[in-house]
Amino acid sequence: MPKVLIAGGGLVGALNACFFANRGWDVEVFDIRMDIRKMEHVPGRSINLALSQRGKASLDAVGLKDYIANSGVKMYARLVHDMDGKTVHRQPYGQPGEHIVSINRRHLNEIMITEAEKFHKVNFNFEHKVIKADPRKKELHVLDLNSDQLHKIKGDLILACDGAHSAVRRSLMAIPHFNYSQEYIEHGYVELNILPKNNDYALEPNVFHLWPRGDFTLIALANRDKTFTVTIFAPFKIFKEQMYDDKSTLNFFKKYFPDAYNLLGDAHILETFNRMEPQTLLNVKCSPHSFGDCILLTGDAAHAMVPFYGQGMNCGFEDCLVLSKILNKFEDNISKALAEYSKTRVKDCHTINDLAMYNYNELKDLVNKLGYKIRKKFDLKMNKHFPSFWIPLYSMVTFTQIPYSEVVEKRAWQDRVLSRTFKTILILGTISIGGFIIHKNQIMRNIFNKP
Amino acid sequence: MPKVLIAGGGLVGALNACFFANRGWDVEVFDIRMDIRKMEHVPGRSINLALSQRGKASLDAVGLKDYIANSGVKMYARLVHDMDGKTVHRQPYGQPGEHIVSINRRHLNEIMITEAEKFHKVNFNFEHKVIKADPRKKELHVLDLNSDQLHKIKGDLILACDGAHSAVRRSLMAIPHFNYSQEYIEHGYVELNILPKNNDYALEPNVFHLWPRGDFTLIALANRDKTFTVTIFAPFKIFKEQMYDDKSTLNFFKKYFPDAYNLLGDAHILETFNRMEPQTLLNVKCSPHSFGDCILLTGDAAHAMVPFYGQGMNCGFEDCLVLSKILNKFEDNISKALAEYSKTRVKDCHTINDLAMYNYNELKDLVNKLGYKIRKKFDLKMNKHFPSFWIPLYSMVTFTQIPYSEVVEKRAWQDRVLSRTFKTILILGTISIGGFIIHKNQIMRNIFNKP
């Protein structure tokens, strides 16, 4: 059986391990961290993730869907909070029943590692730092952090699942024709918590809470333990100029998010802001995703995106599923599979990266605009009556597995249809009014100019 | 005195060494190659470079201008070669006397190294591979290729002059807020030579020879030894599909560049194409160029560009001059100087990167279009009569030191003036014609309706 070397044992690395375990391949995973199942606190990125159709389908393919979906909290709508601290507006995500799942990164990761390890040909090497990959020798260079020994390990396939700052990708930067960009947006984020109130959720749990305030925004997602993970997104400039000390920070929360402020509490807000700096948000695009006939970038290593469409993890999980299907199609011919993967997947990943940037505007601002609300309601109405003919953009991304690039093509088609319909109505309207005026003039003439 | 560590002893690294030697700083340069003055053949990038005002001014600042300019060949115009192999069209670069200089990369580099080494505080460490830079410890990690020993060297300022694939830059990729992109264009290039004919230049030496053929193009620049360096630029697709074997390659040259083909000769063309693959062309942009208070990216490490404006080296040299002036301004306060440098220089570098891409279209195609030729002539006429008021785009880039970003602003202003003038003429013309028609009708009426 072929051997796959996986750099990174995070969400995408661990899921890839499950996929290749199921294929019967030899699987070696290398992760710089110690086994997260033995850690008290796991450092790293955001706690909460929104699992949707693409992620679920990928988990389903390795038998994990129900197990994982049941350990999250379902969210059926956005609940938009006004500045007054009282009024809320509900915006359903899709048709009744359609939902996304708020899920805990660490829990999800642990389940997948345990699941993959059930296969005897799968081996997780923790505390192993990936240094580089050599596409010609088909080697991964890995440093054992305990022994300080460098190992050069040969494999048939090397998967880079080592995140936005991928060491594998960095070692391939000088390969001709590798196009790459990384872009930090001007916004950063800080994560806080709302604790349970009287042993229950302090806010409605089955919705995505949103406090859009133009250039900055606050969100809250429920956890199974009845807490909420709360995230504030704002330009670094605003963090610096309007939340520069204890007083200004509390005032900021009090002014813009009064209801959330009451639930967070002064002590917790200050403790968090004094403990940590706002974190950066990064957009990574590259092309191709494959190198030679043995290396493939997947997950954030290939397409780290801003979190505003909730698709980062879902897209990474879909990478695993797409790769698996392509390997099936080419009967494990790695060289052909990688070429095909890069050919089809790059444009889909570029698209969701762009959509995530676009959706940032929606989250922070558009949700409060009338035109946006009308279109949203119209789309959902159309979708209800013509479910396979008219699917709203958000639903196509979130509740289907239509390739991202096709999603955007379909949306462009919808826009054209609407624009044409609008023009036709305008023309017909003008003709009717014109006809009415002519008709009315005729009547007037008939009255006054009786023969 | 402060100590500067320079990664890379190529053109920009060696010139920076001259600048800092003149400042009286301790200078350590690290280059992966052996001393190029002792090498028979220097591997690496293109042989010929076009030195223009920005480069000259920078060389002048360290006393090298005349020495170097005199070792090149002056070029006063483009000479465009038609497909028939006979007709040529001359397009002056600027006003009579204005010229650029075709210069040899290796020769230029050798002179600068020798010049810098005259200072006893300057040390060139050849066969030393730069591994990474540490902005917190202000260290450069360098591997001595002879002893295989890794040295961690401390400095007050670290300059990355290690080219488009800069190791220093690569080691800083994960630093928050570092935006970066690298993009390969679809064109590659192959370099050839035309030998002297009867002991003299086989083509007119004091021009830039150009064979524009739409999607691909050939250029030739004279050398002091009466040879020409000839470069063909074409999409990789065309190399693959139209120059795939001996016969097709010769036919291609014969068909599109008949005069050049005769001078190159079958044997030389085939030997070159069989020896080497077409080389890639890379566009690198990043922001900021400085890290903390000790690291600065300059030259190709900060802004590798496609070669179509002949500004890659000139911009790199100007980096050295700009840095030197800013250090003067801040009296060697490195931290303040780096912040100021990044603030002003990044936008200029982005601009010339974009202009270089834009000029590719000009070189390969536009030079043959009527509208382009008219504008070019008009600009030069205006420039002759109003030399400080109206400077053509090419001249501003090539013959002045106006910051690149201002160049583009000035050009946009010229375009607005032209557009407004054109509209005014059109309106006045319409009024005149209208007046004439009314007047004519009046006359006709006077003729036919005599009272």
PDB file of N, CA and C in Angstrom, chain B residues 196-265:
ATOM      1  N   PRO B 196      30.361  39.567 -33.444  1.00  0.00           N
ATOM      2  CA  PRO B 196      30.784  40.659 -34.347  1.00  0.00           C
ATOM      3  C   PRO B 196      30.905  40.155 -35.788  1.00  0.00           C
ATOM      4  N   LYS B 197      30.748  41.084 -36.714  1.00  0.00           N
ATOM      5  CA  LYS B 197      30.844  40.763 -38.145  1.00  0.00           C
ATOM      6  C   LYS B 197      31.978  41.624 -38.691  1.00  0.00           C
ATOM      7  N   ASN B 198      32.957  41.044 -39.296  1.00  0.00           N
ATOM      8  CA  ASN B 198      34.139  41.778 -39.777  1.00  0.00           C
ATOM      9  C   ASN B 198      34.696  42.672 -38.662  1.00  0.00           C
ATOM     10  N   ASN B 199      34.786  42.085 -37.481  1.00  0.00           N
ATOM     11  CA  ASN B 199      35.365  42.816 -36.348  1.00  0.00           C
ATOM     12  C   ASN B 199      34.565  44.043 -35.908  1.00  0.00           C
ATOM     13  N   ASP B 200      33.313  44.151 -36.362  1.00  0.00           N
ATOM     14  CA  ASP B 200      32.499  45.295 -35.942  1.00  0.00           C
ATOM     15  C   ASP B 200      31.100  44.798 -35.517  1.00  0.00           C
ATOM     16  N   TYR B 201      30.316  45.711 -34.939  1.00  0.00           N
ATOM     17  CA  TYR B 201      28.944  45.368 -34.562  1.00  0.00           C
ATOM     18  C   TYR B 201      28.158  44.896 -35.783  1.00  0.00           C
ATOM     19  N   ALA B 202      27.419  43.824 -35.647  1.00  0.00           N
ATOM     20  CA  ALA B 202      26.630  43.289 -36.761  1.00  0.00           C
ATOM     21  C   ALA B 202      25.349  44.089 -36.981  1.00  0.00           C
ATOM     22  N   LEU B 203      24.964  44.871 -35.975  1.00  0.00           N
ATOM     23  CA  LEU B 203      23.798  45.747 -36.077  1.00  0.00           C
ATOM     24  C   LEU B 203      24.220  47.118 -35.530  1.00  0.00           C
ATOM     25  N   GLU B 204      23.404  48.105 -35.779  1.00  0.00           N
ATOM     26  CA  GLU B 204      23.675  49.439 -35.240  1.00  0.00           C
ATOM     27  C   GLU B 204      23.782  49.330 -33.714  1.00  0.00           C
ATOM     28  N   PRO B 205      24.868  49.813 -33.104  1.00  0.00           N
ATOM     29  CA  PRO B 205      25.037  49.549 -31.669  1.00  0.00           C
ATOM     30  C   PRO B 205      24.256  50.479 -30.741  1.00  0.00           C
ATOM     31  N   ASN B 206      24.072  51.757 -31.123  1.00  0.00           N
ATOM     32  CA  ASN B 206      23.557  52.728 -30.154  1.00  0.00           C
ATOM     33  C   ASN B 206      22.035  52.848 -30.112  1.00  0.00           C
ATOM     34  N   VAL B 207      21.378  51.735 -30.329  1.00  0.00           N
ATOM     35  CA  VAL B 207      19.917  51.687 -30.218  1.00  0.00           C
ATOM     36  C   VAL B 207      19.503  50.405 -29.503  1.00  0.00           C
ATOM     37  N   PHE B 208      18.260  50.407 -29.053  1.00  0.00           N
ATOM     38  CA  PHE B 208      17.663  49.219 -28.444  1.00  0.00           C
ATOM     39  C   PHE B 208      16.877  48.536 -29.577  1.00  0.00           C
ATOM     40  N   HIS B 209      17.352  47.379 -30.028  1.00  0.00           N
ATOM     41  CA  HIS B 209      16.697  46.696 -31.155  1.00  0.00           C
ATOM     42  C   HIS B 209      15.473  45.923 -30.669  1.00  0.00           C
ATOM     43  N   LEU B 210      14.388  46.073 -31.433  1.00  0.00           N
ATOM     44  CA  LEU B 210      13.117  45.494 -30.981  1.00  0.00           C
ATOM     45  C   LEU B 210      12.376  44.882 -32.168  1.00  0.00           C
ATOM     46  N   TRP B 211      11.963  43.620 -31.998  1.00  0.00           N
ATOM     47  CA  TRP B 211      11.159  42.936 -33.004  1.00  0.00           C
ATOM     48  C   TRP B 211       9.809  42.581 -32.357  1.00  0.00           C
ATOM     49  N   PRO B 212       8.866  43.526 -32.296  1.00  0.00           N
ATOM     50  CA  PRO B 212       7.593  43.235 -31.610  1.00  0.00           C
ATOM     51  C   PRO B 212       6.663  42.437 -32.513  1.00  0.00           C
ATOM     52  N   ARG B 213       6.151  41.335 -32.001  1.00  0.00           N
ATOM     53  CA  ARG B 213       5.305  40.471 -32.830  1.00  0.00           C
ATOM     54  C   ARG B 213       4.024  40.079 -32.098  1.00  0.00           C
ATOM     55  N   GLY B 214       3.389  41.068 -31.449  1.00  0.00           N
ATOM     56  CA  GLY B 214       2.154  40.766 -30.737  1.00  0.00           C
ATOM     57  C   GLY B 214       2.452  40.032 -29.453  1.00  0.00           C
ATOM     58  N   ASP B 215       2.199  38.734 -29.422  1.00  0.00           N
ATOM     59  CA  ASP B 215       2.316  37.999 -28.167  1.00  0.00           C
ATOM     60  C   ASP B 215       3.751  37.640 -27.792  1.00  0.00           C
ATOM     61  N   PHE B 216       4.682  37.813 -28.721  1.00  0.00           N
ATOM     62  CA  PHE B 216       6.071  37.510 -28.374  1.00  0.00           C
ATOM     63  C   PHE B 216       6.959  38.570 -28.998  1.00  0.00           C
ATOM     64  N   THR B 217       8.194  38.647 -28.523  1.00  0.00           N
ATOM     65  CA  THR B 217       9.041  39.739 -28.974  1.00  0.00           C
ATOM     66  C   THR B 217      10.512  39.375 -28.813  1.00  0.00           C
ATOM     67  N   LEU B 218      11.334  40.003 -29.618  1.00  0.00           N
ATOM     68  CA  LEU B 218      12.774  39.773 -29.548  1.00  0.00           C
ATOM     69  C   LEU B 218      13.431  41.122 -29.313  1.00  0.00           C
ATOM     70  N   ILE B 219      14.464  41.154 -28.475  1.00  0.00           N
ATOM     71  CA  ILE B 219      15.207  42.406 -28.286  1.00  0.00           C
ATOM     72  C   ILE B 219      16.703  42.112 -28.426  1.00  0.00           C
ATOM     73  N   ALA B 220      17.482  43.159 -28.718  1.00  0.00           N
ATOM     74  CA  ALA B 220      18.936  42.997 -28.774  1.00  0.00           C
ATOM     75  C   ALA B 220      19.611  44.246 -28.222  1.00  0.00           C
ATOM     76  N   LEU B 221      20.579  44.035 -27.325  1.00  0.00           N
ATOM     77  CA  LEU B 221      21.335  45.132 -26.724  1.00  0.00           C
ATOM     78  C   LEU B 221      22.824  44.913 -26.990  1.00  0.00           C
ATOM     79  N   ALA B 222      23.509  45.995 -27.338  1.00  0.00           N
ATOM     80  CA  ALA B 222      24.928  45.898 -27.676  1.00  0.00           C
ATOM     81  C   ALA B 222      25.791  45.784 -26.425  1.00  0.00           C
ATOM     82  N   ASN B 223      26.906  45.064 -26.577  1.00  0.00           N
ATOM     83  CA  ASN B 223      27.921  44.991 -25.526  1.00  0.00           C
ATOM     84  C   ASN B 223      29.183  45.686 -26.016  1.00  0.00           C
ATOM     85  N   ARG B 224      30.090  46.012 -25.094  1.00  0.00           N
ATOM     86  CA  ARG B 224      31.324  46.702 -25.463  1.00  0.00           C
ATOM     87  C   ARG B 224      32.219  45.853 -26.358  1.00  0.00           C
ATOM     88  N   ASP B 225      32.094  44.519 -26.268  1.00  0.00           N
ATOM     89  CA  ASP B 225      32.958  43.645 -27.073  1.00  0.00           C
ATOM     90  C   ASP B 225      32.394  43.418 -28.480  1.00  0.00           C
ATOM     91  N   LYS B 226      31.456  44.287 -28.863  1.00  0.00           N
ATOM     92  CA  LYS B 226      30.863  44.258 -30.212  1.00  0.00           C
ATOM     93  C   LYS B 226      29.928  43.067 -30.462  1.00  0.00           C
ATOM     94  N   THR B 227      29.588  42.356 -29.401  1.00  0.00           N
ATOM     95  CA  THR B 227      28.537  41.349 -29.518  1.00  0.00           C
ATOM     96  C   THR B 227      27.207  42.019 -29.151  1.00  0.00           C
ATOM     97  N   PHE B 228      26.119  41.302 -29.421  1.00  0.00           N
ATOM     98  CA  PHE B 228      24.797  41.714 -28.945  1.00  0.00           C
ATOM     99  C   PHE B 228      24.216  40.602 -28.076  1.00  0.00           C
ATOM    100  N   THR B 229      23.584  40.976 -26.998  1.00  0.00           N
ATOM    101  CA  THR B 229      22.811  39.996 -26.248  1.00  0.00           C
ATOM    102  C   THR B 229      21.375  40.078 -26.766  1.00  0.00           C
ATOM    103  N   VAL B 230      20.874  38.950 -27.207  1.00  0.00           N
ATOM    104  CA  VAL B 230      19.550  38.889 -27.835  1.00  0.00           C
ATOM    105  C   VAL B 230      18.632  38.091 -26.921  1.00  0.00           C
ATOM    106  N   THR B 231      17.432  38.606 -26.670  1.00  0.00           N
ATOM    107  CA  THR B 231      16.516  37.876 -25.800  1.00  0.00           C
ATOM    108  C   THR B 231      15.172  37.704 -26.485  1.00  0.00           C
ATOM    109  N   ILE B 232      14.691  36.473 -26.493  1.00  0.00           N
ATOM    110  CA  ILE B 232      13.329  36.254 -26.999  1.00  0.00           C
ATOM    111  C   ILE B 232      12.402  36.052 -25.807  1.00  0.00           C
ATOM    112  N   PHE B 233      11.311  36.845 -25.776  1.00  0.00           N
ATOM    113  CA  PHE B 233      10.256  36.701 -24.774  1.00  0.00           C
ATOM    114  C   PHE B 233       9.023  36.120 -25.451  1.00  0.00           C
ATOM    115  N   ALA B 234       8.489  35.055 -24.895  1.00  0.00           N
ATOM    116  CA  ALA B 234       7.279  34.447 -25.475  1.00  0.00           C
ATOM    117  C   ALA B 234       6.536  33.672 -24.392  1.00  0.00           C
ATOM    118  N   PRO B 235       5.227  33.470 -24.563  1.00  0.00           N
ATOM    119  CA  PRO B 235       4.507  32.619 -23.617  1.00  0.00           C
ATOM    120  C   PRO B 235       5.108  31.206 -23.637  1.00  0.00           C
ATOM    121  N   PHE B 236       5.160  30.571 -22.482  1.00  0.00           N
ATOM    122  CA  PHE B 236       5.674  29.198 -22.416  1.00  0.00           C
ATOM    123  C   PHE B 236       4.936  28.288 -23.395  1.00  0.00           C
ATOM    124  N   LYS B 237       3.656  28.586 -23.577  1.00  0.00           N
ATOM    125  CA  LYS B 237       2.833  27.822 -24.522  1.00  0.00           C
ATOM    126  C   LYS B 237       3.413  27.881 -25.944  1.00  0.00           C
ATOM    127  N   ILE B 238       3.877  29.055 -26.337  1.00  0.00           N
ATOM    128  CA  ILE B 238       4.445  29.204 -27.682  1.00  0.00           C
ATOM    129  C   ILE B 238       5.796  28.501 -27.786  1.00  0.00           C
ATOM    130  N   PHE B 239       6.610  28.613 -26.728  1.00  0.00           N
ATOM    131  CA  PHE B 239       7.868  27.855 -26.731  1.00  0.00           C
ATOM    132  C   PHE B 239       7.578  26.365 -26.930  1.00  0.00           C
ATOM    133  N   LYS B 240       6.542  25.904 -26.226  1.00  0.00           N
ATOM    134  CA  LYS B 240       6.239  24.472 -26.233  1.00  0.00           C
ATOM    135  C   LYS B 240       5.631  24.023 -27.563  1.00  0.00           C
ATOM    136  N   GLU B 241       4.753  24.878 -28.099  1.00  0.00           N
ATOM    137  CA  GLU B 241       3.998  24.436 -29.274  1.00  0.00           C
ATOM    138  C   GLU B 241       4.638  24.844 -30.598  1.00  0.00           C
ATOM    139  N   GLN B 242       5.486  25.873 -30.572  1.00  0.00           N
ATOM    140  CA  GLN B 242       6.037  26.344 -31.850  1.00  0.00           C
ATOM    141  C   GLN B 242       7.553  26.277 -31.924  1.00  0.00           C
ATOM    142  N   MET B 243       8.192  25.939 -30.793  1.00  0.00           N
ATOM    143  CA  MET B 243       9.663  25.771 -30.820  1.00  0.00           C
ATOM    144  C   MET B 243       9.999  24.476 -30.092  1.00  0.00           C
ATOM    145  N   TYR B 244       9.383  23.380 -30.521  1.00  0.00           N
ATOM    146  CA  TYR B 244       9.475  22.123 -29.765  1.00  0.00           C
ATOM    147  C   TYR B 244      10.629  21.235 -30.234  1.00  0.00           C
ATOM    148  N   ASP B 245      11.179  21.522 -31.428  1.00  0.00           N
ATOM    149  CA  ASP B 245      12.343  20.750 -31.872  1.00  0.00           C
ATOM    150  C   ASP B 245      13.216  21.659 -32.748  1.00  0.00           C
ATOM    151  N   ASP B 246      14.299  21.097 -33.261  1.00  0.00           N
ATOM    152  CA  ASP B 246      15.254  21.915 -34.030  1.00  0.00           C
ATOM    153  C   ASP B 246      14.582  22.628 -35.191  1.00  0.00           C
ATOM    154  N   LYS B 247      13.831  21.863 -35.966  1.00  0.00           N
ATOM    155  CA  LYS B 247      13.263  22.411 -37.195  1.00  0.00           C
ATOM    156  C   LYS B 247      12.251  23.526 -36.881  1.00  0.00           C
ATOM    157  N   SER B 248      11.355  23.244 -35.955  1.00  0.00           N
ATOM    158  CA  SER B 248      10.315  24.235 -35.649  1.00  0.00           C
ATOM    159  C   SER B 248      10.934  25.506 -35.056  1.00  0.00           C
ATOM    160  N   THR B 249      11.989  25.350 -34.268  1.00  0.00           N
ATOM    161  CA  THR B 249      12.626  26.512 -33.654  1.00  0.00           C
ATOM    162  C   THR B 249      13.263  27.400 -34.726  1.00  0.00           C
ATOM    163  N   LEU B 250      14.006  26.772 -35.629  1.00  0.00           N
ATOM    164  CA  LEU B 250      14.637  27.559 -36.697  1.00  0.00           C
ATOM    165  C   LEU B 250      13.580  28.228 -37.574  1.00  0.00           C
ATOM    166  N   ASN B 251      12.533  27.488 -37.895  1.00  0.00           N
ATOM    167  CA  ASN B 251      11.457  28.056 -38.721  1.00  0.00           C
ATOM    168  C   ASN B 251      10.814  29.264 -38.053  1.00  0.00           C
ATOM    169  N   PHE B 252      10.659  29.168 -36.737  1.00  0.00           N
ATOM    170  CA  PHE B 252      10.052  30.260 -35.985  1.00  0.00           C
ATOM    171  C   PHE B 252      10.902  31.528 -36.128  1.00  0.00           C
ATOM    172  N   PHE B 253      12.187  31.383 -35.897  1.00  0.00           N
ATOM    173  CA  PHE B 253      13.083  32.546 -36.009  1.00  0.00           C
ATOM    174  C   PHE B 253      13.115  33.079 -37.448  1.00  0.00           C
ATOM    175  N   LYS B 254      13.162  32.150 -38.398  1.00  0.00           N
ATOM    176  CA  LYS B 254      13.232  32.538 -39.805  1.00  0.00           C
ATOM    177  C   LYS B 254      11.988  33.330 -40.200  1.00  0.00           C
ATOM    178  N   LYS B 255      10.834  32.883 -39.704  1.00  0.00           N
ATOM    179  CA  LYS B 255       9.572  33.496 -40.096  1.00  0.00           C
ATOM    180  C   LYS B 255       9.362  34.875 -39.451  1.00  0.00           C
ATOM    181  N   TYR B 256       9.628  34.955 -38.154  1.00  0.00           N
ATOM    182  CA  TYR B 256       9.259  36.178 -37.444  1.00  0.00           C
ATOM    183  C   TYR B 256      10.397  37.191 -37.286  1.00  0.00           C
ATOM    184  N   PHE B 257      11.633  36.693 -37.278  1.00  0.00           N
ATOM    185  CA  PHE B 257      12.768  37.610 -37.063  1.00  0.00           C
ATOM    186  C   PHE B 257      13.840  37.343 -38.115  1.00  0.00           C
ATOM    187  N   PRO B 258      13.502  37.485 -39.407  1.00  0.00           N
ATOM    188  CA  PRO B 258      14.422  37.017 -40.459  1.00  0.00           C
ATOM    189  C   PRO B 258      15.809  37.674 -40.386  1.00  0.00           C
ATOM    190  N   ASP B 259      15.870  38.977 -40.126  1.00  0.00           N
ATOM    191  CA  ASP B 259      17.187  39.625 -40.081  1.00  0.00           C
ATOM    192  C   ASP B 259      18.005  39.155 -38.885  1.00  0.00           C
ATOM    193  N   ALA B 260      17.348  39.035 -37.732  1.00  0.00           N
ATOM    194  CA  ALA B 260      18.055  38.546 -36.543  1.00  0.00           C
ATOM    195  C   ALA B 260      18.485  37.089 -36.745  1.00  0.00           C
ATOM    196  N   TYR B 261      17.602  36.322 -37.363  1.00  0.00           N
ATOM    197  CA  TYR B 261      17.888  34.904 -37.619  1.00  0.00           C
ATOM    198  C   TYR B 261      19.186  34.747 -38.407  1.00  0.00           C
ATOM    199  N   ASN B 262      19.353  35.563 -39.448  1.00  0.00           N
ATOM    200  CA  ASN B 262      20.564  35.483 -40.270  1.00  0.00           C
ATOM    201  C   ASN B 262      21.827  35.771 -39.471  1.00  0.00           C
ATOM    202  N   LEU B 263      21.697  36.687 -38.503  1.00  0.00           N
ATOM    203  CA  LEU B 263      22.886  37.053 -37.720  1.00  0.00           C
ATOM    204  C   LEU B 263      23.168  36.059 -36.591  1.00  0.00           C
ATOM    205  N   LEU B 264      22.105  35.433 -36.069  1.00  0.00           N
ATOM    206  CA  LEU B 264      22.288  34.477 -34.972  1.00  0.00           C
ATOM    207  C   LEU B 264      22.912  33.175 -35.480  1.00  0.00           C
ATOM    208  N   GLY B 265      22.365  32.678 -36.588  1.00  0.00           N
ATOM    209  CA  GLY B 265      22.886  31.436 -37.156  1.00  0.00           C
ATOM    210  C   GLY B 265      22.235  30.202 -36.556  1.00  0.00           C
TER     211      GLY B 265
END
